[in-house]
Short mmCIF file of C-alpha atoms and ligand atoms in Angstrom, two decimals:
data_model
loop_
_atom_site.label_atom_id
_atom_site.label_comp_id
_atom_site.label_asym_id
_atom_site.label_seq_id
_atom_site.Cartn_x
_atom_site.Cartn_y
_atom_site.Cartn_z
CA UNK K 37 11.19 -3.13 24.57
CA UNK K 38 7.48 -3.78 24.37
CA UNK K 39 4.73 -1.89 22.77
CA UNK K 40 3.69 -0.02 25.75
CA UNK K 41 7.23 1.21 26.60
CA UNK K 42 7.86 2.18 22.92
CA UNK K 43 4.63 4.07 22.61
CA UNK K 44 5.25 5.99 25.68
CA UNK K 45 8.80 6.88 24.58
CA UNK K 46 7.31 8.16 21.36
CA UNK K 47 4.67 10.27 23.04
CA UNK K 48 7.15 11.66 25.37
CA UNK K 49 9.49 12.67 22.60
CA UNK K 50 6.71 14.43 20.83
CA UNK K 51 5.43 16.37 23.81
CA UNK K 52 9.04 17.69 24.61
CA UNK K 53 9.50 18.84 21.02
CA UNK K 54 9.63 22.51 20.18
CA UNK K 55 9.17 21.79 16.37
CA UNK K 56 9.01 18.57 14.22
CA UNK K 57 10.23 17.72 10.88
CA UNK K 58 8.04 14.88 9.55
CA UNK K 59 9.58 12.71 6.84
CA UNK K 60 7.22 10.41 5.08
CA UNK K 61 6.88 8.04 2.13
CA UNK K 62 4.87 8.98 -0.95
CA UNK K 63 2.40 6.01 -1.11
CA UNK K 64 -1.04 5.74 0.51
CA UNK K 65 0.34 4.40 3.80
CA UNK K 66 3.11 7.14 3.85
CA UNK K 67 0.56 9.97 3.10
CA UNK K 68 -1.94 8.70 5.79
CA UNK K 69 0.80 8.16 8.34
CA UNK K 70 1.94 11.76 7.77
CA UNK K 71 -1.63 13.23 7.84
CA UNK K 72 -2.35 11.50 11.19
CA UNK K 73 0.99 12.41 12.81
CA UNK K 74 0.95 15.95 11.42
CA UNK K 75 -2.66 16.71 12.75
CA UNK K 76 -1.92 15.10 16.11
CA UNK K 77 1.16 17.13 16.64
CA UNK K 78 -0.47 20.43 15.40
CA UNK K 79 -3.28 19.86 17.77
CA UNK K 80 -0.72 20.11 20.59
CA UNK K 81 0.42 23.50 19.18
CA UNK K 82 3.79 22.15 17.98
CA UNK K 83 4.80 23.27 14.51
CA UNK K 84 5.32 20.53 11.85
CA UNK K 85 7.17 20.76 8.55
CA UNK K 86 6.39 17.88 6.28
CA UNK K 87 9.04 16.29 3.83
CA UNK K 88 7.79 13.53 1.40
CA UNK K 89 10.38 11.32 -0.15
CA UNK K 90 10.20 8.51 -2.66
CA UNK K 91 12.64 6.61 -0.46
CA UNK K 92 15.29 7.29 1.98
CA UNK K 93 18.45 7.11 -0.06
CA UNK K 94 21.75 9.08 0.23
CA UNK K 95 20.40 11.55 -2.25
CA UNK K 96 17.11 12.12 -0.61
CA UNK K 97 18.77 12.36 2.83
CA UNK K 98 19.77 15.89 1.69
CA UNK K 99 16.02 16.76 2.28
CA UNK K 100 16.24 15.90 5.93
CA UNK K 101 17.80 18.95 7.78
CA UNK K 102 20.18 18.28 10.61
CA UNK K 103 18.80 20.91 12.90
CA UNK K 104 17.18 20.94 16.38
CA UNK K 105 13.73 19.75 15.30
CA UNK K 106 12.61 16.47 16.35
CA UNK K 107 12.82 14.19 13.06
CA UNK K 108 9.84 11.71 12.85
CA UNK K 109 10.12 9.20 10.09
CA UNK K 110 6.79 7.58 9.15
CA UNK K 111 6.46 4.52 6.77
CA UNK K 112 10.25 4.53 6.21
CA UNK K 113 13.39 4.62 8.21
CA UNK K 114 13.40 1.25 9.94
CA UNK K 115 15.64 -0.02 6.93
CA UNK K 116 17.58 3.03 6.54
CA UNK K 117 19.03 3.75 9.98
CA UNK K 118 22.54 3.54 8.49
CA UNK K 119 21.84 6.68 6.47
CA UNK K 120 20.56 8.46 9.46
CA UNK K 121 23.75 7.53 11.39
CA UNK K 122 25.94 8.54 8.31
CA UNK K 123 24.10 11.98 8.35
CA UNK K 124 24.99 12.29 12.01
CA UNK K 125 21.39 12.51 13.28
CA UNK K 126 21.63 12.07 17.09
CA UNK K 127 19.39 9.28 18.73
CA UNK K 128 17.63 11.65 20.94
CA UNK K 129 16.34 13.74 17.94
CA UNK K 130 14.95 10.77 15.86
CA UNK K 131 11.53 8.86 16.18
CA UNK K 132 10.69 6.16 13.67
CA UNK K 133 7.07 5.09 13.24
CA UNK K 134 7.19 2.18 10.67
CA UNK K 135 6.28 -1.43 9.81
CA UNK K 136 9.18 -2.20 7.52
CA UNK K 137 11.81 -4.79 8.40
CA UNK K 138 14.30 -3.23 10.98
CA UNK K 139 17.89 -3.02 9.84
CA UNK K 140 19.79 -1.42 12.76
CA UNK K 141 22.41 1.28 12.34
CA UNK K 142 25.79 -0.48 11.84
CA UNK K 143 27.60 2.05 14.33
CA UNK K 144 25.18 1.03 17.12
CA UNK K 145 23.15 4.25 17.31
CA UNK K 146 19.78 3.14 19.01
CA UNK K 147 17.04 5.23 17.31
CA UNK K 148 13.58 5.19 19.08
CA UNK K 149 11.01 3.31 17.08
CA UNK K 150 7.46 2.03 17.27
CA UNK K 151 7.50 -0.71 14.74
CA UNK K 152 4.61 -3.09 14.35
CA UNK K 153 6.97 -5.94 13.37
CA UNK K 154 8.25 -5.98 16.97
CA UNK K 155 5.40 -7.03 18.99
CA UNK K 156 4.12 -10.28 17.77
CA UNK K 157 1.30 -11.54 15.59
CA UNK K 158 -1.48 -9.17 16.93
CA UNK K 159 0.53 -6.35 15.43
CA UNK K 160 2.20 -7.96 12.36
CA UNK K 161 -0.42 -6.98 9.95
CA UNK K 162 -0.55 -3.35 10.86
CA UNK K 163 0.85 -0.59 8.50
CA UNK K 164 2.71 2.64 9.45
CA UNK K 165 -0.61 4.49 9.42
CA UNK K 166 -1.86 2.16 12.00
CA UNK K 167 1.27 2.75 14.11
CA UNK K 168 0.94 6.48 13.64
CA UNK K 169 -2.79 6.28 14.72
CA UNK K 170 -1.84 4.34 17.97
CA UNK K 171 0.57 7.02 18.86
CA UNK K 172 -1.80 9.78 18.09
CA UNK K 173 -4.54 8.32 20.08
CA UNK K 174 -2.12 7.85 23.00
CA UNK K 175 -1.39 11.56 22.70
CA UNK K 176 -4.96 12.39 22.91
CA UNK K 177 -8.12 10.16 22.77
CA UNK K 178 -9.76 12.96 20.75
CA UNK K 179 -7.46 11.83 17.95
CA UNK K 180 -9.92 8.95 17.47
CA UNK K 181 -11.45 11.04 14.55
CA UNK K 182 -8.34 10.04 12.62
CA UNK K 183 -9.04 6.32 12.58
CA UNK K 184 -10.41 6.41 9.08
CA UNK K 185 -7.05 7.56 7.68
CA UNK K 186 -5.35 4.63 9.53
CA UNK K 187 -7.81 2.19 7.80
CA UNK K 188 -7.06 3.77 4.45
CA UNK K 189 -3.22 3.22 5.09
CA UNK K 190 -3.72 -0.30 6.18
CA UNK K 191 -5.86 -1.22 3.31
CA UNK K 192 -3.59 0.62 0.88
CA UNK K 193 -0.60 -1.40 2.09
CA UNK K 194 -2.59 -4.64 1.49
CA UNK K 195 -2.87 -5.52 5.14
CA UNK K 196 -6.44 -6.86 4.56
CA UNK K 197 -5.65 -8.87 1.34
CA UNK K 198 -4.65 -12.25 2.57
CA UNK K 199 -7.27 -12.41 5.26
CA UNK K 200 -10.07 -10.67 3.24
CA UNK K 201 -10.23 -8.18 6.21
CA UNK K 202 -8.21 -6.37 8.68
CA UNK K 203 -6.99 -8.42 11.60
CA UNK K 204 -5.43 -7.78 15.10
CA UNK K 205 -4.74 -4.36 16.10
CA UNK K 206 -5.54 -3.02 12.55
CA UNK K 207 -9.01 -4.35 13.00
CA UNK K 208 -9.19 -2.76 16.50
CA UNK K 209 -8.49 0.56 14.83
CA UNK K 210 -11.28 0.05 12.36
CA UNK K 211 -13.61 -0.60 15.29
CA UNK K 212 -12.37 2.57 16.95
CA UNK K 213 -13.58 4.31 13.75
CA UNK K 214 -16.94 2.67 13.96
CA UNK K 215 -17.33 3.89 17.61
CA UNK K 216 -16.68 7.52 16.48
CA UNK K 217 -19.18 7.11 13.63
CA UNK K 218 -16.71 7.63 10.83
CA UNK K 219 -16.12 4.10 9.63
CA UNK K 220 -18.90 1.58 8.50
CA UNK K 221 -17.67 -2.06 8.38
CA UNK K 222 -19.60 -4.53 6.31
CA UNK K 223 -19.28 -7.76 4.45
CA UNK K 224 -19.47 -7.76 0.73
CA UNK K 225 -17.90 -8.82 -2.47
CA UNK K 226 -14.21 -8.98 -2.56
CA UNK K 227 -13.93 -6.66 -5.59
CA UNK K 228 -12.25 -3.31 -6.31
CA UNK K 229 -14.46 -0.25 -7.05
CA UNK K 230 -17.50 -0.97 -5.04
CA UNK K 231 -18.33 2.71 -4.63
CA UNK K 232 -17.47 4.10 -8.06
CA UNK K 233 -17.46 1.45 -10.79
CA UNK K 234 -20.61 0.31 -12.57
CA UNK K 235 -21.25 -2.96 -11.24
CA UNK K 236 -20.64 -5.03 -14.30
CA UNK K 237 -17.19 -3.46 -14.85
CA UNK K 238 -16.46 -4.05 -11.03
CA UNK K 239 -17.40 -7.81 -11.42
CA UNK K 240 -15.56 -8.26 -14.82
CA UNK K 241 -12.40 -6.71 -13.36
CA UNK K 242 -12.26 -9.12 -10.44
CA UNK K 243 -9.01 -11.27 -10.69
CA UNK K 244 -8.69 -12.35 -7.07
CA UNK K 245 -10.76 -14.52 -7.07
CA UNK K 246 -11.50 -15.19 -10.73
CA UNK K 247 -15.31 -15.19 -11.11
CA UNK K 248 -16.06 -17.95 -13.70
CA UNK K 249 -17.74 -16.68 -16.77
CA UNK K 250 -17.69 -13.15 -15.49
CA UNK K 251 -13.98 -12.13 -14.94
CA UNK K 252 -12.68 -10.41 -18.15
CA UNK K 253 -16.15 -10.32 -19.76
CA UNK K 254 -18.18 -7.09 -18.94
CA UNK K 255 -20.97 -8.21 -21.33
CA UNK K 256 -21.53 -11.53 -19.54
CA UNK K 257 -21.55 -9.55 -16.19
CA UNK K 258 -24.13 -7.09 -17.53
CA UNK K 259 -26.22 -9.88 -18.84
CA UNK K 260 -26.09 -11.70 -15.38
CA UNK K 261 -27.22 -8.37 -13.74
CA UNK K 262 -30.12 -8.05 -16.03
CA UNK K 263 -31.13 -11.59 -15.51
CA UNK K 264 -31.14 -10.84 -11.71
CA UNK K 265 -33.24 -7.71 -12.15
CA UNK K 266 -30.22 -5.62 -10.80
CA UNK K 267 -29.85 -3.78 -14.18
CA UNK K 268 -32.49 -2.77 -16.63
CA UNK K 269 -30.10 -2.47 -19.57
CA UNK K 270 -26.41 -3.19 -20.25
CA UNK K 271 -25.39 0.40 -20.01
CA UNK K 272 -26.76 0.77 -16.40
CA UNK K 273 -24.35 2.60 -13.99
CA UNK K 274 -25.40 1.28 -10.68
CA UNK K 275 -22.59 0.50 -8.33
CA UNK K 276 -22.35 -2.19 -5.63
CA UNK K 277 -23.00 0.42 -2.87
CA UNK K 278 -26.35 1.25 -4.62
CA UNK K 279 -27.74 -2.32 -4.10
CA UNK K 280 -30.48 -3.06 -1.60
CA UNK K 281 -29.54 -5.67 0.87
CA UNK K 282 -31.67 -8.34 -0.84
CA UNK K 283 -30.15 -7.57 -4.25
CA UNK K 284 -26.52 -7.73 -2.81
CA UNK K 285 -27.53 -11.05 -1.22
CA UNK K 286 -29.01 -12.43 -4.42
CA UNK K 287 -25.95 -11.54 -6.43
CA UNK K 288 -23.60 -13.00 -3.88
CA UNK K 289 -25.40 -16.31 -3.81
CA UNK K 290 -25.70 -16.58 -7.54
CA UNK K 291 -21.98 -15.84 -8.05
CA UNK K 292 -21.06 -18.21 -5.20
CA UNK K 293 -23.23 -21.01 -6.93
CA UNK K 294 -21.37 -20.38 -10.22
CA UNK K 295 -18.06 -20.76 -8.49
CA UNK K 296 -19.03 -23.92 -6.69
CA UNK K 297 -20.55 -25.42 -10.04
CA UNK K 298 -17.05 -24.75 -11.50
CA UNK K 299 -15.29 -26.46 -8.63
CA UNK K 300 -13.82 -23.26 -7.37
CA UNK K 301 -13.51 -22.38 -3.68
CA UNK K 302 -15.63 -19.32 -2.55
CA UNK K 303 -13.08 -18.56 0.27
CA UNK K 304 -11.92 -15.25 -1.26
CA UNK K 305 -15.45 -14.22 -2.72
CA UNK K 306 -16.39 -12.15 0.25
CA UNK K 307 -14.30 -9.70 2.29
CA UNK K 308 -14.76 -7.29 5.09
CA UNK K 309 -15.23 -3.73 3.63
CA UNK K 310 -14.61 -0.29 5.11
CA UNK K 311 -16.80 2.56 4.12
CA UNK K 312 -16.91 6.17 5.22
CA UNK K 313 -20.56 7.19 5.29
CA UNK K 314 -19.90 10.85 5.66
CA UNK K 315 -18.10 11.11 2.29
CA UNK K 316 -20.07 11.86 -0.96
CA UNK K 317 -21.88 8.87 -2.47
CA UNK K 318 -20.07 7.32 -5.53
CA UNK K 319 -16.89 9.23 -4.74
CA UNK K 320 -13.48 7.27 -4.39
CA UNK K 321 -13.36 8.57 -0.80
CA UNK K 322 -16.34 6.32 0.13
CA UNK K 323 -14.39 3.22 0.67
CA UNK K 324 -10.78 2.48 2.02
CA UNK K 325 -9.35 0.76 -1.08
CA UNK K 326 -10.47 3.47 -3.59
CA UNK K 327 -9.35 6.24 -1.24
CA UNK K 328 -6.04 4.48 -1.03
CA UNK K 329 -5.75 4.33 -4.83
CA UNK K 330 -6.35 8.14 -4.98
CA UNK K 331 -3.56 8.71 -2.51
CA UNK K 332 -1.17 6.59 -4.41
CA UNK K 333 -2.19 8.38 -7.54
CA UNK K 334 -1.05 11.66 -5.95
CA UNK K 335 2.04 10.47 -4.16
CA UNK K 336 3.49 8.26 -6.72
CA UNK K 337 3.06 10.97 -9.38
CA UNK K 338 4.98 13.48 -7.23
CA UNK K 339 2.09 15.42 -5.68
CA UNK K 340 1.98 13.91 -2.18
CA UNK K 341 0.91 17.27 -0.80
CA UNK K 342 -2.39 17.05 -2.79
CA UNK K 343 -3.04 13.66 -1.22
CA UNK K 344 -2.16 15.19 2.20
CA UNK K 345 -4.62 18.08 1.64
CA UNK K 346 -7.43 15.44 0.77
CA UNK K 347 -6.55 13.65 4.16
CA UNK K 348 -6.78 17.05 5.86
CA UNK K 349 -10.37 17.30 4.52
CA UNK K 350 -10.06 19.51 1.34
CA UNK K 351 -12.94 18.75 -0.95
CA UNK K 352 -12.49 21.75 -3.14
CA UNK K 353 -9.58 22.70 -5.68
CA UNK K 354 -7.01 20.09 -4.28
CA UNK K 355 -9.56 17.30 -4.33
CA UNK K 356 -10.41 18.08 -7.91
CA UNK K 357 -6.76 17.81 -8.74
CA UNK K 358 -6.54 14.48 -6.85
CA UNK K 359 -9.49 13.17 -8.98
CA UNK K 360 -7.52 14.12 -12.13
CA UNK K 361 -4.38 12.39 -10.68
CA UNK K 362 -6.48 9.20 -10.09
CA UNK K 363 -7.90 9.11 -13.59
CA UNK K 364 -4.34 9.60 -14.98
CA UNK K 365 -2.79 6.95 -12.56
CA UNK K 366 -5.44 4.37 -13.43
CA UNK K 367 -4.90 4.57 -17.07
CA UNK K 368 -1.31 4.36 -16.88
CA UNK K 369 -1.25 1.60 -14.43
CA UNK K 370 -3.48 -0.42 -16.77
CA UNK K 371 -1.28 0.40 -19.63
CA UNK K 372 1.75 -0.81 -17.66
CA UNK K 373 0.08 -4.04 -16.68
CA UNK K 374 -0.82 -4.66 -20.30
CA UNK K 375 2.80 -3.77 -21.33
CA UNK K 376 4.14 -6.46 -18.99
CA UNK K 377 1.69 -8.93 -20.04
CA UNK K 378 2.13 -8.18 -23.83
CA UNK K 379 5.89 -8.06 -23.72
CA UNK K 380 6.17 -10.99 -21.56
CA UNK K 381 8.49 -11.79 -18.63
CA UNK K 382 11.68 -13.83 -18.65
CA UNK K 383 11.63 -16.93 -16.50
CA UNK K 384 14.94 -17.01 -14.50
CA UNK K 385 14.18 -20.35 -12.81
CA UNK K 386 13.03 -19.27 -9.47
CA UNK K 387 11.54 -15.91 -10.35
CA UNK K 388 10.54 -14.01 -13.50
CA UNK K 389 11.54 -10.54 -14.52
CA UNK K 390 11.09 -7.76 -17.02
CA UNK K 391 12.98 -4.47 -17.68
CA UNK K 392 10.70 -1.58 -18.59
CA UNK K 393 13.46 0.86 -19.45
CA UNK K 394 12.35 4.36 -19.50
CA UNK K 395 8.56 3.60 -20.30
CA UNK K 396 7.29 4.12 -16.72
CA UNK K 397 8.27 5.97 -13.64
CA UNK K 398 10.06 3.91 -10.95
CA UNK K 399 7.55 4.96 -8.45
CA UNK K 400 4.66 2.94 -10.09
CA UNK K 401 6.37 -0.12 -11.59
CA UNK K 402 5.93 -2.10 -8.31
CA UNK K 403 2.05 -1.55 -8.46
CA UNK K 404 1.91 -2.76 -12.08
CA UNK K 405 4.16 -5.75 -11.20
CA UNK K 406 1.72 -6.66 -8.39
CA UNK K 407 -1.37 -6.40 -10.70
CA UNK K 408 0.35 -8.18 -13.72
CA UNK K 409 1.51 -11.05 -11.45
CA UNK K 410 -2.04 -12.22 -10.97
CA UNK K 411 -2.25 -13.12 -14.60
CA UNK K 412 1.29 -14.60 -14.63
CA UNK K 413 2.81 -17.59 -12.91
CA UNK K 414 1.80 -16.88 -9.26
CA UNK K 415 4.07 -19.44 -7.89
CA UNK K 416 7.26 -17.38 -8.70
CA UNK K 417 8.09 -13.83 -7.50
CA UNK K 418 8.08 -11.14 -10.16
CA UNK K 419 10.80 -8.48 -10.51
CA UNK K 420 10.55 -5.33 -12.52
CA UNK K 421 13.69 -3.32 -13.34
CA UNK K 422 13.49 0.15 -14.73
CA UNK K 423 15.58 3.37 -15.19
CA UNK K 424 15.13 6.19 -12.89
CA UNK K 425 14.26 9.47 -14.62
CA UNK K 426 16.48 11.99 -12.57
CA UNK K 427 19.21 9.55 -11.70
CA UNK K 428 20.77 8.08 -14.92
CA UNK K 429 23.28 6.02 -12.91
CA UNK K 430 20.64 4.14 -11.03
CA UNK K 431 18.22 1.26 -11.81
CA UNK K 432 15.12 0.60 -9.65
CA UNK K 433 13.96 -2.85 -8.74
CA UNK K 434 10.46 -3.77 -7.51
CA UNK K 435 9.47 -7.16 -6.47
CA UNK K 436 6.29 -8.68 -5.63
CA UNK K 437 4.99 -12.19 -4.63
CA UNK K 438 2.04 -14.04 -2.97
CA UNK K 439 1.54 -15.21 0.61
CA UNK K 440 1.57 -18.97 -0.70
CA UNK K 441 5.09 -18.24 -1.92
CA UNK K 442 6.16 -16.81 1.38
CA UNK K 443 5.04 -20.10 2.95
CA UNK K 444 7.54 -22.00 0.70
CA UNK K 445 10.38 -19.90 2.37
CA UNK K 446 10.62 -17.00 0.02
CA UNK K 447 11.37 -13.59 1.54
CA UNK K 448 11.92 -10.80 -0.97
CA UNK K 449 13.16 -8.20 1.59
CA UNK K 450 15.90 -10.48 2.56
CA UNK K 451 16.92 -11.35 -0.98
CA UNK K 452 16.94 -7.74 -2.07
CA UNK K 453 18.71 -6.41 0.99
CA UNK K 454 21.49 -8.94 0.62
CA UNK K 455 21.95 -8.80 -3.17
CA UNK K 456 21.72 -4.90 -3.36
CA UNK K 457 24.38 -4.50 -0.64
CA UNK K 458 26.68 -6.84 -2.74
CA UNK K 459 26.28 -4.51 -5.67
CA UNK K 460 26.61 -1.30 -3.73
CA UNK K 461 23.07 -0.57 -3.79
CA UNK K 462 20.32 -0.42 -1.14
CA UNK K 463 17.05 -2.57 -0.79
CA UNK K 464 14.40 -3.32 1.81
CA UNK K 465 10.69 -3.56 2.38
CA UNK K 466 8.60 -6.47 3.18
CA UNK K 467 8.92 -10.36 2.57
CA UNK K 468 5.97 -9.95 0.16
CA UNK K 469 6.83 -6.68 -1.51
CA UNK K 470 10.38 -5.23 -1.77
CA UNK K 471 12.33 -2.67 -3.67
CA UNK K 472 15.94 -1.51 -4.28
CA UNK K 473 18.17 0.86 -6.08
CA UNK K 474 21.30 -0.50 -7.78
CA UNK K 475 23.98 1.05 -9.97
CA UNK K 476 23.25 0.81 -13.65
CA UNK K 477 25.48 -1.71 -15.48
CA UNK K 478 25.15 -4.63 -13.09
CA UNK K 479 21.51 -5.76 -14.01
CA UNK K 480 22.24 -9.03 -15.45
CA UNK K 481 24.48 -10.22 -12.57
CA UNK K 482 21.94 -8.79 -10.04
CA UNK K 483 19.12 -10.81 -11.70
CA UNK K 484 21.30 -13.95 -11.47
CA UNK K 485 22.19 -13.16 -7.81
CA UNK K 486 18.72 -12.61 -6.72
CA UNK K 487 17.35 -15.71 -8.57
CA UNK K 488 20.10 -17.69 -6.76
CA UNK K 489 19.09 -16.29 -3.44
CA UNK K 490 15.44 -17.06 -4.07
CA UNK K 491 16.28 -20.56 -5.27
CA UNK K 492 18.13 -21.04 -2.00
CA UNK K 493 15.14 -19.84 -0.03
CA UNK K 494 12.86 -22.18 -1.84
CA UNK K 495 15.28 -25.01 -1.16
CA UNK K 496 15.51 -24.23 2.45
CA UNK K 497 11.77 -24.50 2.58
CA UNK K 498 10.32 -23.21 5.86
CA UNK K 499 10.24 -19.41 6.53
CA UNK K 500 13.31 -18.46 8.12
CA UNK K 501 11.94 -15.47 9.99
O1 C5P N 23 6.07 -0.60 2.34
P1 C5P N 23 5.77 0.15 1.37
O2 C5P N 23 4.58 0.69 1.90
O3 C5P N 23 6.43 1.11 0.73
O4 C5P N 23 5.16 -0.87 0.20
C1 C5P N 23 4.11 -0.33 -0.61
C2 C5P N 23 3.70 -1.39 -1.58
O5 C5P N 23 4.00 -2.74 -1.28
C3 C5P N 23 2.26 -1.35 -2.06
O6 C5P N 23 2.36 -1.45 -3.45
C4 C5P N 23 1.64 -2.55 -1.52
O7 C5P N 23 0.81 -3.02 -2.34
C5 C5P N 23 2.87 -3.54 -1.25
N1 C5P N 23 2.68 -4.31 -0.12
C6 C5P N 23 2.07 -5.49 -0.13
N2 C5P N 23 1.91 -6.37 0.96
C7 C5P N 23 2.34 -5.95 2.21
C8 C5P N 23 2.91 -4.65 2.26
C9 C5P N 23 3.07 -3.85 1.15
O8 C5P N 23 1.66 -5.98 -1.20
N3 C5P N 23 2.21 -6.72 3.16
O1 C5P N 24 -9.13 -1.25 -13.12
P1 C5P N 24 -8.16 -0.11 -13.42
O2 C5P N 24 -7.26 -0.47 -14.52
O3 C5P N 24 -8.67 1.30 -13.51
O4 C5P N 24 -7.22 -0.07 -12.14
C1 C5P N 24 -6.02 0.69 -12.10
C2 C5P N 24 -5.89 1.25 -10.62
O5 C5P N 24 -6.79 0.83 -9.72
C3 C5P N 24 -4.54 1.06 -10.18
O6 C5P N 24 -4.02 2.29 -9.65
C4 C5P N 24 -4.72 0.07 -9.02
O7 C5P N 24 -3.76 0.45 -7.81
C5 C5P N 24 -6.15 0.18 -8.63
N1 C5P N 24 -6.62 -1.20 -8.34
C6 C5P N 24 -6.47 -1.61 -7.07
N2 C5P N 24 -6.86 -2.85 -6.74
C7 C5P N 24 -7.58 -3.65 -7.69
C8 C5P N 24 -7.73 -3.09 -9.01
C9 C5P N 24 -7.27 -1.89 -9.30
O8 C5P N 24 -5.82 -0.92 -6.28
N3 C5P N 24 -7.98 -4.82 -7.39
O1 C5P N 25 8.78 0.82 -4.79
P1 C5P N 25 8.08 -0.42 -4.51
O2 C5P N 25 6.63 -0.19 -4.24
O3 C5P N 25 8.26 -1.67 -5.20
O4 C5P N 25 8.56 -0.79 -3.10
C1 C5P N 25 8.30 -1.97 -2.32
C2 C5P N 25 8.72 -1.90 -0.92
O5 C5P N 25 10.10 -1.91 -0.86
C3 C5P N 25 8.29 -0.63 -0.23
O6 C5P N 25 7.93 -1.05 1.13
C4 C5P N 25 9.49 0.23 -0.22
O7 C5P N 25 9.51 1.12 1.02
C5 C5P N 25 10.55 -0.79 -0.16
N1 C5P N 25 11.85 -0.33 -0.82
C6 C5P N 25 13.00 -0.15 0.07
N2 C5P N 25 14.17 0.35 -0.32
C7 C5P N 25 14.18 0.72 -1.68
C8 C5P N 25 13.13 0.53 -2.50
C9 C5P N 25 11.86 0.10 -2.05
O8 C5P N 25 12.99 -0.41 1.24
N3 C5P N 25 15.30 1.05 -2.12
#
């Protein structure tokens, strides 16, 4: 079916529901998808009960009641229809709003789904929050006030990374936010922390692209800012968002010149940025990428409801707790990243891997893997294995790679789905970022098998999907 049909099936199911159970993922895209969908449904006067899960697995399926409520799955479900079928969830009682690779139910149950992977390239780079927004907007155009949450979800799931800005339908959603006055789109430096980080730290932290003479060297960054008259002293705290247009322009042109002088491409130096002008200046809610990190900090540390409250507009007690979660999350991710780099990864041939044991929760190792990879061999995917705190018989797998590796034929979702199934585990996700749970004890064989599958993908060359 096409997008129009799928979306009208979805809105029809929602309108006919007496009550909804909304099952969502705990990351930024999951929390924003949930917040959009929950608000759109409540506005229709239909009661909604949220359930956040780390992942749909046999154990977490217990949190999904098999009752008369309409079950809506956001940012998960497309890859776990087998579990819904096993749990006996009837097709007319389930709606999936997702962007993960579809893995149909083996028994043939046809669950209704709006999945951005179904409708061609215009939709391909749209996360679950984008899908949820399109459904919400179809339910009522007044839901356009939720566009900023969709932008946060899209940016949080890296939909803007490769293209240095949102594209296709996700960009259309950002424009919708501009129209309602809640989103400001601008061009600027492709750095993280433009609203909250003192500019020299923001520049020194840049690793994609590497800024010659600046990345990794806050003092050199501060010296440059003093030379340009943007800082008065090295301890200045101005952020990028504080700059006047002529200062931003001057900084951009000097950094660009430095890159050109070093023979580096300036292609990734600038990106489209998404700001929320109604939020407090210098707060992490001012731009989409920092807002997304705050939600990840809540969700991935088992407090998704705090993130949800922030999306619903809480700027009091729950927001202060979210700020605390963000500080903690950042310091642990930084530590994890250093741990991976200091310990070193093992080169398996076609991928590199590290086992972090009990040191870090399974919900964050993927983020650390993604960040550490930028400082490792970026031509090979990275796999992090770790123990799962409350499930001693399981091992969590997270994999990350780069778009240029996908172009060599690599597909992490395919490799993990196949290998995990062979070892009685379950895996899924995206070609560029995927995960799995496998039984403890088979790690070495699993690593060998995934390496072999990825070697095969490299050998086959062109993308097979
Ligand atoms: O799909 P799921 O939302 O659960 O994946 C979240 C993780 O995958 C995030 O860490 C995000 O950075 C990463 N991801 C990515 N590129 C994509 C999709 C997800 O790096 N295209
Ligand atoms: O720079 P810092 O070590 O504080 O960054 C850690 C946190 O910031 C992580 O949670 C990471 O998700 C987020 N971050 C990001 N993108 C970047 C840099 C940091 O999302 N480019
Ligand atoms: O946990 P992590 O961030 O590494 O997950 C990366 C991607 O893999 C996410 O999209 C997540 O939803 C997916 N995943 C999955 N099945 C699992 C674990 C993760 O589909 N068992």
